[in-house]
Tab-separated table of C-alpha atoms in Angstrom:
chain	number	residue	atom	x	y	z
A	19	UNK	CA	58.514	57.907	41.151
A	20	UNK	CA	61.917	59.202	40.112
A	21	UNK	CA	63.418	57.308	37.214
A	22	UNK	CA	67.008	56.889	36.126
A	23	UNK	CA	66.151	56.687	32.408
A	24	UNK	CA	63.077	57.656	30.420
A	25	UNK	CA	62.788	56.239	26.899
A	26	UNK	CA	60.451	57.993	24.441
A	27	UNK	CA	59.096	56.582	21.193
A	28	UNK	CA	56.809	58.147	18.586
A	29	UNK	CA	54.936	54.824	18.365
A	30	UNK	CA	54.528	51.766	20.551
A	31	UNK	CA	57.433	49.415	19.519
A	32	UNK	CA	59.901	52.218	18.618
A	33	UNK	CA	61.663	51.937	21.965
A	34	UNK	CA	61.889	48.129	21.840
A	35	UNK	CA	63.291	48.155	18.312
A	36	UNK	CA	65.699	51.052	18.958
A	37	UNK	CA	67.092	50.386	22.406
A	38	UNK	CA	65.297	47.379	23.946
A	39	UNK	CA	68.457	45.536	24.806
A	40	UNK	CA	70.124	48.599	26.375
A	41	UNK	CA	67.005	49.053	28.549
A	42	UNK	CA	67.033	45.408	29.567
A	43	UNK	CA	70.716	45.642	30.487
A	44	UNK	CA	70.278	48.802	32.570
A	45	UNK	CA	67.308	47.332	34.401
A	46	UNK	CA	69.434	44.246	35.231
A	47	UNK	CA	71.928	46.615	36.787
A	48	UNK	CA	69.243	48.073	39.057
A	49	UNK	CA	68.218	51.139	37.098
A	50	UNK	CA	64.580	52.288	37.131
A	51	UNK	CA	63.423	52.897	33.554
A	52	UNK	CA	60.142	54.137	32.101
A	53	UNK	CA	58.760	54.168	28.578
A	54	UNK	CA	56.609	56.948	27.058
A	55	UNK	CA	54.828	56.440	23.746
A	56	UNK	CA	53.883	59.743	22.048
A	57	UNK	CA	51.079	58.243	19.924
A	58	UNK	CA	48.891	55.160	19.892
A	59	UNK	CA	50.124	54.185	16.415
A	60	UNK	CA	46.607	54.504	15.131
A	61	UNK	CA	47.693	55.046	11.487
A	62	UNK	CA	49.611	51.770	11.403
A	63	UNK	CA	48.654	49.504	8.510
A	64	UNK	CA	48.201	46.503	10.815
A	65	UNK	CA	46.470	46.158	14.160
A	66	UNK	CA	44.406	48.649	16.107
A	67	UNK	CA	45.249	51.140	18.861
A	68	UNK	CA	43.596	48.900	21.399
A	69	UNK	CA	45.621	45.874	20.317
A	70	UNK	CA	48.822	47.820	20.209
A	71	UNK	CA	48.190	49.057	23.732
A	72	UNK	CA	47.917	45.477	24.941
A	73	UNK	CA	51.070	44.558	23.021
A	74	UNK	CA	52.899	47.532	24.549
A	75	UNK	CA	51.838	46.488	28.046
A	76	UNK	CA	53.233	42.974	27.391
A	77	UNK	CA	56.495	44.371	26.045
A	78	UNK	CA	56.867	46.518	29.161
A	79	UNK	CA	56.552	43.503	31.387
A	80	UNK	CA	59.090	41.544	29.309
A	81	UNK	CA	61.647	44.316	29.607
A	82	UNK	CA	60.852	44.984	33.250
A	83	UNK	CA	60.180	48.728	32.879
A	84	UNK	CA	58.827	50.522	35.918
A	85	UNK	CA	56.157	52.500	34.029
A	86	UNK	CA	54.724	53.000	30.605
A	87	UNK	CA	52.441	55.874	29.531
A	88	UNK	CA	50.961	57.019	26.243
A	89	UNK	CA	50.523	60.719	25.585
A	90	UNK	CA	47.902	60.176	22.892
A	91	UNK	CA	49.347	62.613	20.338
A	92	UNK	CA	48.001	62.273	16.769
A	93	UNK	CA	49.892	59.640	14.872
A	94	UNK	CA	51.409	61.176	11.721
A	95	UNK	CA	50.181	64.690	12.546
A	96	UNK	CA	51.651	65.741	15.913
A	97	UNK	CA	53.975	68.725	15.704
A	98	UNK	CA	56.757	70.266	17.692
A	99	UNK	CA	54.846	73.200	19.202
A	100	UNK	CA	54.234	74.687	22.604
A	101	UNK	CA	51.180	72.520	23.317
A	102	UNK	CA	53.001	69.253	22.668
A	103	UNK	CA	56.202	70.457	24.381
A	104	UNK	CA	54.290	71.264	27.555
A	105	UNK	CA	52.857	67.733	27.702
A	106	UNK	CA	56.351	66.253	27.399
A	107	UNK	CA	57.697	68.692	29.984
A	108	UNK	CA	55.043	67.542	32.477
A	109	UNK	CA	56.243	63.922	32.010
A	110	UNK	CA	59.887	64.944	32.386
A	111	UNK	CA	59.181	66.816	35.592
A	112	UNK	CA	56.982	64.032	36.884
A	113	UNK	CA	59.660	61.326	36.567
A	114	UNK	CA	62.847	63.480	36.676
A	115	UNK	CA	65.059	61.134	34.646
A	116	UNK	CA	68.822	61.593	34.506
A	117	UNK	CA	68.981	60.223	30.975
A	118	UNK	CA	66.433	60.477	28.160
A	119	UNK	CA	66.453	58.160	25.159
A	120	UNK	CA	64.445	59.219	22.101
A	121	UNK	CA	63.845	58.559	18.411
A	122	UNK	CA	66.411	58.710	15.656
A	123	UNK	CA	67.433	62.170	14.456
A	124	UNK	CA	66.559	61.182	10.843
A	125	UNK	CA	64.488	58.276	9.569
A	126	UNK	CA	62.095	56.857	6.954
A	127	UNK	CA	58.983	57.494	9.086
A	128	UNK	CA	58.318	61.246	9.465
A	129	UNK	CA	57.201	60.841	13.071
A	130	UNK	CA	60.614	59.628	14.176
A	131	UNK	CA	62.655	62.779	13.533
A	132	UNK	CA	59.646	64.896	14.625
A	133	UNK	CA	59.446	62.991	17.908
A	134	UNK	CA	63.181	63.164	18.302
A	135	UNK	CA	63.262	66.986	18.052
A	136	UNK	CA	60.100	67.434	20.130
A	137	UNK	CA	61.473	65.438	23.044
A	138	UNK	CA	64.932	67.012	22.781
A	139	UNK	CA	63.511	70.532	22.791
A	140	UNK	CA	61.231	69.693	25.710
A	141	UNK	CA	64.203	68.389	27.712
A	142	UNK	CA	65.798	71.836	27.433
A	143	UNK	CA	62.618	73.768	28.164
A	144	UNK	CA	61.823	71.546	31.163
A	145	UNK	CA	64.774	73.108	32.974
A	146	UNK	CA	63.423	76.641	32.711
A	147	UNK	CA	61.793	77.664	35.956
A	148	UNK	CA	59.570	80.318	34.404
A	149	UNK	CA	57.703	77.649	32.428
A	150	UNK	CA	55.045	76.668	34.930
A	151	UNK	CA	53.415	73.251	34.838
A	152	UNK	CA	51.333	71.334	37.374
A	153	UNK	CA	50.388	67.691	37.968
A	154	UNK	CA	47.254	66.826	39.980
A	155	UNK	CA	47.000	70.461	41.051
A	156	UNK	CA	50.587	70.630	42.353
A	157	UNK	CA	53.140	72.969	40.748
A	158	UNK	CA	56.048	70.943	39.352
A	159	UNK	CA	59.695	71.685	39.902
A	160	UNK	CA	61.870	72.466	36.880
A	161	UNK	CA	63.950	69.501	35.725
A	162	UNK	CA	66.445	69.020	32.944
A	163	UNK	CA	67.916	65.561	32.182
A	164	UNK	CA	71.705	65.386	32.184
A	165	UNK	CA	71.839	63.596	28.855
A	166	UNK	CA	69.672	63.138	25.757
A	167	UNK	CA	70.602	60.258	23.496
A	168	UNK	CA	68.957	59.208	20.211
A	169	UNK	CA	68.688	55.558	19.264
A	170	UNK	CA	68.979	54.340	15.639
A	171	UNK	CA	66.015	52.998	13.641
A	172	UNK	CA	65.495	52.287	9.948
A	173	UNK	CA	68.419	54.286	8.552
A	174	UNK	CA	71.934	53.197	9.223
A	175	UNK	CA	73.042	56.374	11.008
A	176	UNK	CA	76.611	56.354	12.232
A	177	UNK	CA	76.525	56.141	15.988
A	178	UNK	CA	78.455	58.469	18.314
A	179	UNK	CA	78.798	55.629	20.759
A	180	UNK	CA	77.667	52.028	21.133
A	181	UNK	CA	76.535	49.950	24.118
A	182	UNK	CA	77.593	46.344	24.511
A	183	UNK	CA	74.274	44.453	24.895
A	184	UNK	CA	75.648	40.959	24.767
A	185	UNK	CA	73.391	38.672	26.781
A	186	UNK	CA	70.332	40.878	26.402
A	187	UNK	CA	69.331	40.369	22.774
A	188	UNK	CA	66.924	37.568	23.585
A	189	UNK	CA	64.926	39.889	25.849
A	190	UNK	CA	64.931	42.593	23.171
A	191	UNK	CA	63.671	40.139	20.538
A	192	UNK	CA	60.974	38.891	22.917
A	193	UNK	CA	59.788	42.469	23.538
A	194	UNK	CA	59.617	43.119	19.832
A	195	UNK	CA	57.733	39.872	19.248
A	196	UNK	CA	55.156	41.012	21.781
A	197	UNK	CA	53.888	43.220	18.914
A	198	UNK	CA	52.554	40.233	17.023
A	199	UNK	CA	50.246	42.410	14.918
A	200	UNK	CA	53.136	44.483	13.494
A	201	UNK	CA	55.841	42.159	12.320
A	202	UNK	CA	56.569	39.025	10.312
A	203	UNK	CA	53.754	36.508	10.327
A	204	UNK	CA	53.538	34.144	7.317
A	205	UNK	CA	49.922	33.353	8.291
A	206	UNK	CA	48.739	36.951	8.277
A	207	UNK	CA	46.254	38.061	5.643
A	208	UNK	CA	46.830	41.754	6.301
A	209	UNK	CA	48.763	44.043	3.893
A	210	UNK	CA	52.548	43.801	3.777
A	211	UNK	CA	54.639	46.740	5.009
A	212	UNK	CA	58.387	47.479	5.177
A	213	UNK	CA	58.499	46.059	8.703
A	214	UNK	CA	56.462	42.878	8.145
A	215	UNK	CA	59.192	41.093	6.122
A	216	UNK	CA	61.325	38.311	7.559
A	217	UNK	CA	64.364	40.324	6.517
A	218	UNK	CA	63.302	43.154	8.861
A	219	UNK	CA	62.923	40.866	11.852
A	220	UNK	CA	66.245	39.206	11.032
A	221	UNK	CA	67.853	42.673	10.733
A	222	UNK	CA	67.274	43.332	14.439
A	223	UNK	CA	69.865	40.708	15.240
A	224	UNK	CA	72.295	41.101	12.345
A	225	UNK	CA	72.540	44.863	12.760
A	226	UNK	CA	73.306	44.399	16.448
A	227	UNK	CA	75.840	41.720	15.534
A	228	UNK	CA	77.554	44.099	13.083
A	229	UNK	CA	77.839	46.896	15.631
A	230	UNK	CA	79.117	44.320	18.135
A	231	UNK	CA	81.665	43.112	15.629
A	232	UNK	CA	83.065	46.644	15.296
A	233	UNK	CA	83.742	46.879	19.040
A	234	UNK	CA	84.757	43.246	19.564
A	235	UNK	CA	81.630	41.963	21.340
A	236	UNK	CA	78.712	39.810	20.223
A	237	UNK	CA	75.968	42.472	20.108
A	238	UNK	CA	75.698	46.218	20.498
A	239	UNK	CA	73.172	49.041	20.063
A	240	UNK	CA	74.190	52.468	18.741
A	241	UNK	CA	73.211	55.998	19.773
A	242	UNK	CA	73.830	59.532	18.683
A	243	UNK	CA	74.398	62.382	21.114
A	244	UNK	CA	73.856	66.130	20.921
A	245	UNK	CA	76.818	66.755	23.171
A	246	UNK	CA	80.308	65.358	23.514
A	247	UNK	CA	80.376	61.973	25.246
A	248	UNK	CA	82.909	62.217	28.107
A	249	UNK	CA	84.783	59.629	30.123
A	250	UNK	CA	86.714	60.144	33.355
A	251	UNK	CA	89.682	58.238	32.068
A	252	UNK	CA	90.722	56.803	28.712
A	253	UNK	CA	90.656	53.269	30.100
A	254	UNK	CA	86.846	53.582	30.460
A	255	UNK	CA	86.623	52.903	26.711
A	256	UNK	CA	86.402	49.248	25.710
């Protein structure tokens, strides 16, 4: 299956938190989108890998993504080396996305910038024909996405561009809430973490409102780009 957009996250829930509304909007416009989780989130303070897998499946259905896969890299300990790059290259060549979305370029959790650089490097390497990979015994064609964009996570990184996601925040919030084990629950007896506070859940909406305010819409999500963002004409900007 060829996809229009492939969104990568170091952990299940990264994609939903970082660009869930953008994904929901693009799907509503007819785009085919997939989600790839690099790890099972097995080092997370709350929940289990099995539970998070079920939550990830539910979130996929809420957003309407075409596929979701987990590469099973070691949470906290995966590195940006040839072995991990090859696994990401196989996924890129399998789904041949035009656009790749990936983790923030810098963040509180060490896996986020690691995952960001790993996926970005793999996107370049995937276009090199002399790197040979196969899937189900069939040699894969080289493929390089046209664009690689990085969503924003814990840190307030200044975006290079923002996407108007007005009308799609409710779907984003629902996809995040699918991860009931991970976020605010006043009845939970498990340890508190930086993402289990009510303030964190509230921040999903108020951060999107603030970015929306800056461009004159209700809600927006921000991204950084490794290349210039181009438009065909100046009136394409809102």
